[in-house]
Coordinates of C-alpha atoms in Angstrom, one line a residue:
Chain A
M8 CA 68.7 124.4 96.8
T9 CA 68.7 124.0 92.9
K10 CA 72.2 124.1 92.1
E11 CA 72.7 127.7 89.1
N12 CA 71.0 129.7 92.1
T13 CA 73.1 128.2 94.9
T14 CA 76.6 129.8 96.2
I15 CA 78.7 126.8 97.7
G16 CA 82.1 128.4 100.4
V17 CA 84.5 126.6 101.0
I18 CA 86.7 127.0 103.6
G19 CA 90.0 125.3 104.2
L20 CA 91.5 124.4 100.7
G21 CA 94.7 121.5 102.0
V22 CA 94.3 118.2 99.7
M23 CA 90.6 117.5 100.7
G24 CA 89.1 121.0 100.8
S25 CA 90.9 122.0 97.6
S26 CA 88.7 119.1 95.7
M27 CA 85.9 119.4 97.6
A28 CA 85.4 122.8 96.1
R29 CA 86.7 121.4 93.1
N30 CA 84.1 118.6 92.5
L31 CA 81.9 121.5 94.0
A32 CA 81.8 123.7 91.2
K33 CA 82.4 120.4 87.9
G34 CA 78.7 119.8 90.5
G35 CA 77.4 123.1 89.1
Y36 CA 77.6 124.8 92.1
R37 CA 78.8 128.7 92.8
V38 CA 81.4 127.8 94.1
L39 CA 83.3 130.9 96.1
A40 CA 86.5 129.3 98.3
C41 CA 88.3 130.8 101.3
S42 CA 91.9 129.7 103.1
R43 CA 94.2 131.0 105.5
T44 CA 96.1 130.6 102.8
Q45 CA 94.7 132.6 99.6
S46 CA 97.4 132.2 97.0
K47 CA 95.8 127.9 97.9
A48 CA 92.1 130.2 96.5
E49 CA 93.1 131.6 93.8
S50 CA 94.6 128.8 91.9
L51 CA 91.6 127.0 92.2
Q52 CA 89.9 130.0 90.2
A53 CA 90.9 128.2 86.7
D54 CA 88.9 125.2 87.9
G55 CA 85.8 128.3 87.8
I56 CA 86.4 128.8 91.6
I57 CA 86.2 132.5 93.2
P58 CA 88.8 133.5 95.7
S59 CA 87.3 135.3 98.6
S60 CA 87.1 136.5 102.2
L61 CA 85.2 135.3 105.5
R62 CA 82.9 137.5 105.9
E63 CA 82.0 137.9 102.1
L64 CA 81.9 133.9 102.1
A65 CA 79.6 133.7 105.1
S66 CA 77.0 136.8 104.2
Q67 CA 76.4 135.1 100.1
C68 CA 76.1 131.1 101.4
P69 CA 73.6 129.1 102.3
V70 CA 76.1 126.4 102.6
V71 CA 79.1 126.1 103.8
V72 CA 81.3 123.1 103.8
L73 CA 84.8 123.5 105.9
S74 CA 87.8 121.3 105.9
V75 CA 90.1 122.6 108.2
T76 CA 93.4 121.5 111.1
D77 CA 91.2 120.6 113.8
G78 CA 88.8 122.5 116.8
A79 CA 90.0 125.0 117.6
A80 CA 90.8 126.7 114.3
V81 CA 86.4 125.1 113.3
E82 CA 85.9 127.4 116.2
G83 CA 87.6 129.7 115.6
V84 CA 85.9 130.1 111.8
I85 CA 82.7 129.4 112.8
F86 CA 83.1 131.8 116.6
G87 CA 85.6 134.3 115.9
E88 CA 85.6 137.8 115.4
N89 CA 85.6 137.2 111.6
G90 CA 84.2 134.0 112.5
I91 CA 81.5 133.2 109.6
A92 CA 78.0 132.8 112.4
N93 CA 77.6 136.9 112.3
Q94 CA 77.6 136.7 108.5
L95 CA 76.1 133.9 107.1
Q96 CA 72.0 133.8 107.2
T97 CA 68.7 131.9 109.7
N98 CA 68.5 128.1 108.8
S99 CA 72.0 128.5 107.1
L100 CA 73.8 125.3 107.7
I101 CA 77.5 124.2 108.3
I102 CA 79.1 121.1 106.8
D103 CA 82.4 120.2 108.9
T104 CA 85.0 118.0 107.1
T105 CA 87.0 118.2 109.6
T106 CA 88.4 115.5 112.0
I107 CA 87.8 116.1 115.7
A108 CA 86.9 115.2 118.1
P109 CA 83.2 114.4 118.8
S110 CA 82.6 116.3 122.1
E111 CA 83.7 119.3 120.3
A112 CA 81.6 119.1 117.2
A113 CA 78.5 117.6 119.7
S114 CA 79.1 121.2 120.9
V115 CA 79.5 123.9 118.1
A116 CA 76.7 122.0 117.3
A117 CA 74.8 122.9 120.0
R118 CA 76.9 126.5 119.8
C119 CA 75.1 127.4 116.0
A120 CA 71.5 125.8 116.6
E121 CA 71.9 129.0 119.5
L122 CA 72.6 131.3 116.6
G123 CA 69.7 129.8 114.6
L124 CA 71.9 128.1 112.3
R125 CA 72.9 124.1 111.8
F126 CA 75.8 122.2 112.1
L127 CA 76.4 118.8 110.9
D128 CA 79.4 116.9 111.4
A129 CA 81.0 115.1 108.3
P130 CA 83.9 113.3 109.1
V131 CA 85.6 111.3 105.8
T132 CA 87.1 108.8 104.8
G133 CA 88.9 107.2 101.5
G134 CA 92.0 110.1 101.9
D135 CA 92.9 112.4 99.0
V136 CA 92.5 109.8 96.3
G137 CA 89.2 109.6 97.7
A138 CA 88.4 113.2 97.7
R139 CA 89.6 114.0 93.5
N140 CA 87.7 111.1 92.4
A141 CA 84.5 111.8 95.0
T142 CA 83.9 108.2 96.9
L143 CA 85.1 109.5 100.3
T144 CA 82.7 107.4 103.3
I145 CA 81.6 110.7 105.1
M146 CA 80.0 109.7 108.1
C147 CA 77.1 112.4 108.8
G148 CA 76.4 113.5 112.7
G149 CA 73.3 116.1 113.0
T150 CA 69.1 116.1 112.7
A151 CA 68.3 114.1 110.1
E152 CA 66.8 117.3 108.8
S153 CA 70.1 118.0 108.3
F154 CA 72.0 115.2 107.0
Q155 CA 68.4 115.8 104.3
A156 CA 69.8 119.5 103.8
A157 CA 73.0 118.3 103.0
Q158 CA 72.3 115.2 100.8
P159 CA 73.2 117.8 97.3
V160 CA 75.9 119.0 98.3
L161 CA 77.2 115.7 100.4
Q162 CA 75.8 113.3 96.8
L163 CA 78.7 115.5 95.1
L164 CA 81.8 114.2 97.3
G165 CA 80.5 111.3 98.4
K166 CA 80.0 108.2 97.2
K167 CA 78.5 106.1 100.9
I168 CA 76.9 109.0 102.7
V169 CA 75.6 107.3 106.4
H170 CA 73.5 109.6 108.7
V171 CA 75.1 107.6 112.5
G172 CA 73.1 110.0 114.2
E173 CA 72.9 113.5 116.4
S174 CA 75.4 115.1 116.5
G175 CA 78.8 114.1 117.4
S176 CA 78.2 110.6 115.7
G177 CA 79.7 111.0 112.9
Q178 CA 83.0 112.2 114.4
M179 CA 83.1 109.2 116.6
M180 CA 81.7 106.8 113.5
K181 CA 85.4 109.0 112.4
A182 CA 87.1 107.9 115.4
V183 CA 86.0 104.4 115.5
N184 CA 87.4 104.3 111.8
Q185 CA 90.7 105.7 112.6
V186 CA 91.7 103.1 115.3
A187 CA 90.7 99.8 113.4
I188 CA 93.1 102.0 110.1
G189 CA 96.1 103.2 113.1
L190 CA 95.7 99.6 114.2
G191 CA 96.2 97.8 111.1
I192 CA 98.9 99.9 109.7
V193 CA 100.7 97.9 112.8
A194 CA 99.5 94.4 112.4
M195 CA 101.7 95.4 109.1
T196 CA 104.9 96.7 110.4
E197 CA 105.1 94.7 112.4
A198 CA 104.3 92.0 110.3
L199 CA 107.5 93.5 108.0
L200 CA 109.9 94.2 110.4
L201 CA 110.1 90.5 111.8
A202 CA 110.1 89.4 108.4
E203 CA 113.1 91.2 107.5
S204 CA 114.5 91.6 110.4
R205 CA 114.7 87.6 109.7
G206 CA 115.8 87.5 106.8
L207 CA 113.1 86.5 104.8
N208 CA 112.2 88.6 100.8
P209 CA 109.1 91.2 101.9
S210 CA 108.4 91.1 99.0
M211 CA 106.9 87.6 99.3
A212 CA 106.0 88.1 102.8
L213 CA 103.4 90.5 102.0
D214 CA 102.4 88.3 98.4
I215 CA 101.5 85.9 101.0
L216 CA 100.1 87.9 103.6
Q217 CA 97.9 89.5 101.2
G218 CA 96.3 86.3 99.9
G219 CA 94.9 85.0 103.4
A220 CA 93.3 85.5 107.1
A221 CA 95.8 88.8 107.1
G222 CA 95.1 90.6 104.1
S223 CA 94.5 94.2 105.2
W224 CA 93.9 97.3 102.8
A225 CA 97.6 98.4 104.3
L226 CA 98.5 95.4 103.2
S227 CA 97.3 95.7 99.4
N228 CA 97.9 99.5 99.7
Y229 CA 100.5 101.0 101.9
A230 CA 102.9 98.1 102.4
P231 CA 104.0 98.3 98.8
R232 CA 105.0 102.3 98.2
L233 CA 106.6 101.7 102.2
L234 CA 108.3 98.8 100.4
A235 CA 109.4 100.9 97.5
G236 CA 110.6 103.8 100.1
D237 CA 108.2 105.8 99.8
L238 CA 107.0 107.3 102.7
K239 CA 104.7 110.8 101.5
P240 CA 102.5 110.8 102.2
G241 CA 98.9 109.9 102.1
F242 CA 97.5 110.6 104.9
D243 CA 100.4 113.1 106.4
A244 CA 101.0 110.6 110.2
A245 CA 101.4 114.2 112.7
H246 CA 96.8 113.8 111.1
M247 CA 96.9 110.0 112.4
L248 CA 97.9 111.1 115.6
K249 CA 95.4 113.5 116.0
D250 CA 93.0 111.8 115.3
L251 CA 94.1 109.1 117.3
K252 CA 94.0 110.1 120.2
I253 CA 90.5 112.3 119.8
A254 CA 89.8 108.2 119.6
L255 CA 91.4 107.8 122.7
Q256 CA 89.1 110.8 124.6
A257 CA 86.3 109.1 122.9
A258 CA 87.9 106.0 124.3
S259 CA 87.9 107.4 128.5
G260 CA 85.4 105.8 131.1
R261 CA 84.6 103.1 128.5
C262 CA 86.6 100.5 127.2
E263 CA 90.9 99.7 128.0
L264 CA 92.1 99.5 124.5
P265 CA 95.6 98.7 125.5
G266 CA 95.9 98.2 121.0
L267 CA 95.2 101.5 120.7
A268 CA 97.1 102.8 123.7
T269 CA 100.1 101.7 122.0
T270 CA 99.2 102.8 118.3
A271 CA 99.1 105.6 119.7
A272 CA 102.1 105.7 121.3
L273 CA 104.0 104.4 117.7
F274 CA 102.4 107.2 116.1
E275 CA 103.6 109.8 119.0
K276 CA 107.4 108.2 118.4
L277 CA 107.3 108.8 114.6
V278 CA 105.9 112.2 114.7
A279 CA 108.8 113.1 117.3
T280 CA 111.2 111.7 115.4
R281 CA 109.9 112.5 111.8
S282 CA 107.7 114.5 109.9
G283 CA 105.9 115.8 106.3
V284 CA 105.6 111.2 106.4
G285 CA 102.8 109.8 105.5
N286 CA 100.6 107.3 108.4
H287 CA 102.2 104.5 106.1
A288 CA 106.0 104.5 107.4
L289 CA 105.3 104.3 111.2
M290 CA 107.9 101.6 110.5
E291 CA 109.9 104.5 111.2
A292 CA 109.5 104.7 114.0
Y293 CA 110.9 101.1 115.1
R294 CA 114.3 101.7 113.7
Chain B
M10 CA 106.7 59.2 92.3
T11 CA 103.3 58.3 91.0
K12 CA 100.0 58.8 92.6
E13 CA 98.6 54.7 91.7
N14 CA 100.9 53.2 93.6
T15 CA 102.6 55.5 96.6
T16 CA 101.0 55.5 99.7
I17 CA 101.3 58.4 102.4
G18 CA 101.1 58.3 104.9
V19 CA 98.4 61.2 107.3
I20 CA 99.8 61.9 110.9
G21 CA 96.8 63.6 113.2
L22 CA 93.6 64.2 112.1
G23 CA 92.3 67.1 113.3
V24 CA 90.3 69.8 111.1
M25 CA 93.6 70.2 109.4
G26 CA 94.5 66.9 109.3
S27 CA 91.1 65.1 108.6
S28 CA 90.7 67.2 104.7
M29 CA 94.4 67.4 103.8
A30 CA 93.7 62.8 104.4
R31 CA 90.5 63.4 102.0
N32 CA 92.2 65.7 99.8
L33 CA 94.8 63.3 99.1
A34 CA 92.5 59.9 98.9
K35 CA 91.0 62.3 96.6
G36 CA 94.0 62.6 94.4
G37 CA 94.8 59.9 94.3
Y38 CA 97.1 58.4 96.7
R39 CA 96.7 55.5 98.8
V40 CA 96.4 57.0 101.8
L41 CA 97.0 55.3 106.1
A42 CA 97.0 58.1 109.1
C43 CA 96.9 57.7 111.9
S44 CA 95.6 59.8 114.7
R45 CA 96.2 59.6 118.6
T46 CA 92.5 59.4 119.0
Q47 CA 91.9 56.2 116.1
S48 CA 88.5 56.7 116.2
K49 CA 89.1 59.9 113.8
A50 CA 90.7 57.7 111.5
E51 CA 87.7 55.0 111.2
S52 CA 85.7 57.8 110.8
L53 CA 87.8 58.7 107.3
Q54 CA 87.2 55.1 106.5
A55 CA 84.2 56.0 104.2
D56 CA 86.4 58.0 102.4
G57 CA 89.0 56.1 101.3
I58 CA 90.9 56.0 103.8
I59 CA 93.4 53.1 106.1
P60 CA 93.4 53.7 109.8
S61 CA 97.8 52.8 110.4
S62 CA 99.2 52.6 113.5
L63 CA 102.2 54.6 113.6
R64 CA 104.6 51.5 112.8
E65 CA 102.5 50.3 110.0
L66 CA 102.6 53.9 108.3
A67 CA 105.5 54.8 108.3
S68 CA 106.8 51.4 107.4
Q69 CA 105.1 52.4 104.0
C70 CA 104.8 55.9 102.8
P71 CA 107.4 57.5 101.2
V72 CA 106.1 60.1 102.7
V73 CA 104.2 61.1 105.8
V74 CA 102.1 64.6 105.8
L75 CA 102.3 66.1 110.7
S76 CA 99.4 68.3 111.2
V77 CA 99.4 67.3 115.2
T78 CA 100.1 69.8 118.6
D79 CA 103.0 72.2 118.5
G80 CA 107.0 71.4 118.7
A81 CA 106.8 68.4 121.3
A82 CA 104.8 66.5 119.6
V83 CA 106.4 67.0 116.3
E84 CA 109.4 64.8 118.4
G85 CA 108.1 62.6 119.1
V86 CA 105.8 61.6 116.5
I87 CA 109.6 61.1 114.2
F88 CA 112.0 60.7 117.2
G89 CA 109.8 59.0 120.0
E90 CA 110.0 55.5 121.2
N91 CA 107.5 54.2 118.6
G92 CA 108.6 57.5 116.2
I93 CA 108.3 56.7 112.1
A94 CA 112.6 57.2 111.9
N95 CA 113.1 53.9 112.9
Q96 CA 110.6 52.4 110.3
L97 CA 110.8 54.9 107.4
Q98 CA 113.1 54.2 103.6
T99 CA 116.2 56.4 103.7
N100 CA 115.0 59.2 101.9
S101 CA 110.9 59.3 103.1
L102 CA 109.7 62.6 102.7
I103 CA 108.4 64.0 105.8
I104 CA 105.7 66.9 104.9
D105 CA 105.1 68.6 108.4
T106 CA 102.0 70.9 108.3
T107 CA 101.7 72.2 112.3
T108 CA 102.7 75.3 112.9
I109 CA 106.0 75.0 114.7
A110 CA 108.9 77.3 116.7
P111 CA 110.8 78.0 113.4
S112 CA 114.3 77.2 115.5
E113 CA 111.7 73.6 115.7
A114 CA 111.7 73.2 112.5
A115 CA 115.5 73.6 112.0
S116 CA 116.3 71.6 114.8
V117 CA 113.7 68.7 113.8
A118 CA 114.9 68.8 109.8
A119 CA 119.2 68.4 110.8
R120 CA 118.1 65.4 112.9
C121 CA 116.1 64.0 110.2
A122 CA 118.9 64.2 107.8
E123 CA 121.4 63.1 109.8
L124 CA 119.2 60.2 109.3
G125 CA 118.8 59.9 105.8
L126 CA 115.0 61.3 106.4
R127 CA 114.3 65.0 103.3
F128 CA 111.7 67.6 106.2
L129 CA 110.0 70.2 105.1
D130 CA 108.6 72.6 107.3
A131 CA 105.9 72.9 105.2
P132 CA 102.8 75.2 108.0
V133 CA 98.9 76.9 106.4
T134 CA 97.5 79.6 106.5
G135 CA 93.4 79.1 105.0
G136 CA 92.5 77.8 108.3
D137 CA 89.4 74.8 107.4
V138 CA 87.5 75.9 104.9
G139 CA 91.2 76.2 103.0
A140 CA 91.8 72.7 104.4
R141 CA 88.6 71.4 102.6
N142 CA 88.6 73.1 99.3
A143 CA 92.4 72.8 99.1
T144 CA 93.1 76.0 98.9
L145 CA 95.7 76.9 102.1
T146 CA 98.5 78.9 101.4
I147 CA 101.9 76.6 101.8
M148 CA 105.0 78.1 103.0
C149 CA 107.9 75.3 102.2
G150 CA 111.3 75.4 104.0
G151 CA 113.6 72.8 102.7
T152 CA 115.9 72.2 100.2
A153 CA 114.9 73.1 97.1
E154 CA 115.4 69.4 95.9
S155 CA 112.2 69.0 99.0
F156 CA 110.2 71.1 97.9
Q157 CA 110.1 69.4 94.8
A158 CA 109.4 66.2 95.5
A159 CA 106.6 68.2 97.7
Q160 CA 105.0 69.7 95.0
P161 CA 103.0 67.0 93.5
V162 CA 101.3 66.0 97.3
L163 CA 101.3 69.6 98.2
Q164 CA 99.3 70.4 94.2
L165 CA 96.3 68.4 96.2
L166 CA 96.4 70.2 99.8
G167 CA 96.3 74.1 98.6
K168 CA 96.7 76.9 95.7
K169 CA 99.7 78.9 96.8
I170 CA 102.9 77.2 97.6
V171 CA 105.7 79.1 98.0
H172 CA 109.2 77.7 98.8
V173 CA 110.5 80.2 101.5
G174 CA 113.6 79.3 101.4
E175 CA 116.3 76.9 104.1
S176 CA 114.9 74.7 107.0
G177 CA 112.9 76.5 109.6
S178 CA 112.4 79.5 107.2
G179 CA 108.2 77.9 106.5
Q180 CA 107.6 78.7 109.8
M181 CA 109.2 82.1 110.2
M182 CA 106.5 83.1 107.0
K183 CA 103.3 81.5 109.4
A184 CA 105.4 83.2 112.5
V185 CA 105.1 86.6 110.2
N186 CA 102.0 86.0 108.5
Q187 CA 99.9 85.2 112.7
V188 CA 101.7 88.0 113.3
A189 CA 99.3 90.3 111.0
I190 CA 96.2 88.3 111.5
G191 CA 96.5 88.9 115.2
L192 CA 97.0 92.7 115.7
G193 CA 94.1 92.9 112.7
I194 CA 91.7 90.9 115.4
V195 CA 93.1 93.4 117.5
A196 CA 92.2 96.1 115.2
M197 CA 88.4 94.5 114.7
T198 CA 88.4 94.5 118.4
E199 CA 88.9 97.1 119.7
A200 CA 87.2 99.1 116.8
L201 CA 84.0 97.3 117.9
L202 CA 83.7 97.8 121.0
L203 CA 85.0 101.6 121.0
A204 CA 81.7 102.4 119.0
E205 CA 79.4 99.4 120.9
S206 CA 80.5 101.0 124.1
R207 CA 79.8 104.5 122.7
G208 CA 75.7 103.4 121.6
L209 CA 76.9 103.4 117.7
N210 CA 74.9 100.5 115.8
P211 CA 77.6 97.9 115.2
S212 CA 76.6 96.7 111.9
M213 CA 76.7 100.2 110.7
A214 CA 80.1 100.5 111.4
L215 CA 81.0 97.7 110.6
D216 CA 79.3 98.8 106.5
I217 CA 81.4 101.8 106.4
L218 CA 84.4 100.5 108.2
Q219 CA 84.8 97.2 105.6
G220 CA 84.6 99.4 103.1
G221 CA 87.0 101.6 103.4
A222 CA 91.2 102.0 104.3
A223 CA 90.1 100.2 108.2
G224 CA 89.2 97.4 105.5
S225 CA 90.7 93.8 106.1
W226 CA 90.1 90.2 106.6
A227 CA 88.6 89.7 109.6
L228 CA 86.6 92.3 108.6
S229 CA 85.3 91.1 106.2
N230 CA 85.2 87.6 108.1
Y231 CA 85.3 87.3 111.7
A232 CA 83.1 90.4 112.4
P233 CA 80.3 89.1 110.9
R234 CA 80.7 86.1 113.5
L235 CA 81.7 87.8 116.1
L236 CA 78.4 90.9 115.9
A237 CA 75.8 87.3 115.4
G238 CA 77.4 86.0 119.1
D239 CA 78.7 82.4 117.3
L240 CA 82.4 82.7 119.4
K241 CA 82.9 78.9 118.1
P242 CA 86.2 78.3 115.9
G243 CA 87.4 79.0 113.3
F244 CA 91.0 78.8 114.8
D245 CA 91.2 78.3 118.2
A246 CA 92.3 80.8 120.3
A247 CA 94.6 78.7 122.5
H248 CA 96.7 77.9 119.4
M249 CA 96.4 81.2 118.0
L250 CA 98.4 82.1 121.5
K251 CA 100.7 79.0 120.2
D252 CA 101.1 81.2 118.1
L253 CA 102.0 84.4 119.1
K254 CA 104.6 83.1 121.6
I255 CA 106.1 81.5 118.3
A256 CA 106.6 84.8 117.0
L257 CA 107.0 86.8 120.0
Q258 CA 110.4 83.7 120.5
A259 CA 111.6 84.7 116.8
A260 CA 111.4 88.1 117.7
S261 CA 112.7 88.5 120.7
G262 CA 117.0 90.3 120.6
R263 CA 116.0 90.9 117.0
C264 CA 113.0 94.0 117.0
E265 CA 110.9 95.4 120.1
L266 CA 107.6 95.0 118.2
P267 CA 105.1 96.0 120.6
G268 CA 102.1 96.0 118.8
L269 CA 102.4 92.8 118.4
A270 CA 103.2 92.1 123.1
T271 CA 100.1 93.6 123.6
T272 CA 98.3 91.0 121.5
A273 CA 99.6 87.9 123.1
A274 CA 99.0 89.1 127.0
L275 CA 95.5 89.9 125.1
F276 CA 95.2 86.4 123.6
E277 CA 96.8 85.9 126.8
K278 CA 93.1 86.7 128.8
L279 CA 91.5 85.0 126.1
V280 CA 92.6 81.9 126.5
A281 CA 92.6 81.9 130.7
T282 CA 89.3 83.2 130.8
R283 CA 87.1 81.3 128.2
S284 CA 88.2 77.9 126.6
G285 CA 86.8 76.3 122.7
V286 CA 86.3 80.3 121.5
G287 CA 87.9 80.8 117.9
N288 CA 90.6 83.5 117.7
H289 CA 87.8 86.5 116.7
A290 CA 86.2 85.9 119.8
L291 CA 89.2 88.8 121.3
M292 CA 86.4 90.9 123.0
E293 CA 85.9 89.2 125.3
A294 CA 89.2 89.5 127.4
Y295 CA 87.8 92.8 127.1
R296 CA 85.2 92.2 129.3

């Protein structure tokens, strides 16, 4: 697969998908892009990206990158009435960077295999900044052969690219990651709430917390935004809630995770009371 | 206060107190040391530390550092029948590095003031390693004058030395710190448990978690010990539970902290089922 004569499709042009499309174009691929809101694709033309319909994209692209909303959207884009499965050549590779349930990913992969298509679950972590700078961590589930085939593409999107195991296991690793992130946000939130409620200076508290055994990425990166009153996503709280529900489902019947249950309930409350805020705004659920 | 002619007392010679006594002696002070288990003081003689009774220590030391078990022990050592308050000169300075409740610290400080003694609550974080290498973070509550007077001593024990506010506020900051540490351990534990229960390689999972937004001191420092099967304290799980109870009490009536409540319940279970393990062994409470 040489870049010059390979066309890659990108479906879903949110914050993550747009950056991915740009990085693939910058990396030398011909990139067709398609989004529910087609004006998003048009706005990427200045970056050399070609707006396309699903049908056209599928007929031209041996490799398609998905970055859509959820499992239902992934299934719709692939197997729906206008889905790409109808047009893709045999042996085409679908790289799904959406976060969906591990069981959904395994099922989509099996359906793809029946149709002679390859499917790699490849959820990412590293946020908008990681997508922009191509420093994402990408957790892949699928055959070794699909993982190998995806390498030239994934190398343009991320920095740490791991083959976790069979189909669904990339999503499982992502669920594990979201458990740690969610609980890390609860740790940050409750420590700062206690400090605030007892009249301690929050900036001083943060400085002390960051320097020791309480230190975390959340404290170093989310807490300063929070203390500055900036609740804008980063990573949308509603997406976090979706991911935590996937994790709860993955844990179900395997292990009791009371911290995760508490965390999911708090994000449920946040999303019910506030919209359009980042996952670092969890403190709002405590008011 | 020049070091050469100043004698400092250290009461309580556990892992933390012993290292503090050594660092004070190394720093040039004459150090008298006293412990419930007096053989501990004797074993420090090679480091130039002089074993002493409480009474003798109090009569010779204008500055006394406490590193004992809990609030009751602090009160006993100071105000008990053989307590140092009976012998200390007026204006002597007691620096209490024990973690006790903020309200206890405030009350001890007030009783000391009535007796003409100065009391600084100065709980620490940084663990056995921080105590040994004098890199502790020390959170101080008391008058600015007491904080200033304690500087030459504290500088020999820690690296980041912060005057948080009035008496009790050092302990409050410590409680805040323990909330973040405890929840950080839950985050690490539940992420690794989910990974394990779904057959993911835990070392691979840890590597991915550490590199991104899930990263934390706990993942970098505790998780490798945990995965190697090393449950020895570091920081004893029973002490962690004590600290979390202090935090719960500090939060009571001020803010609802469901994550902290869940965390304390998990440590309660750990301590009820396993003794002599470190706080990083929380996974044992899930078995």
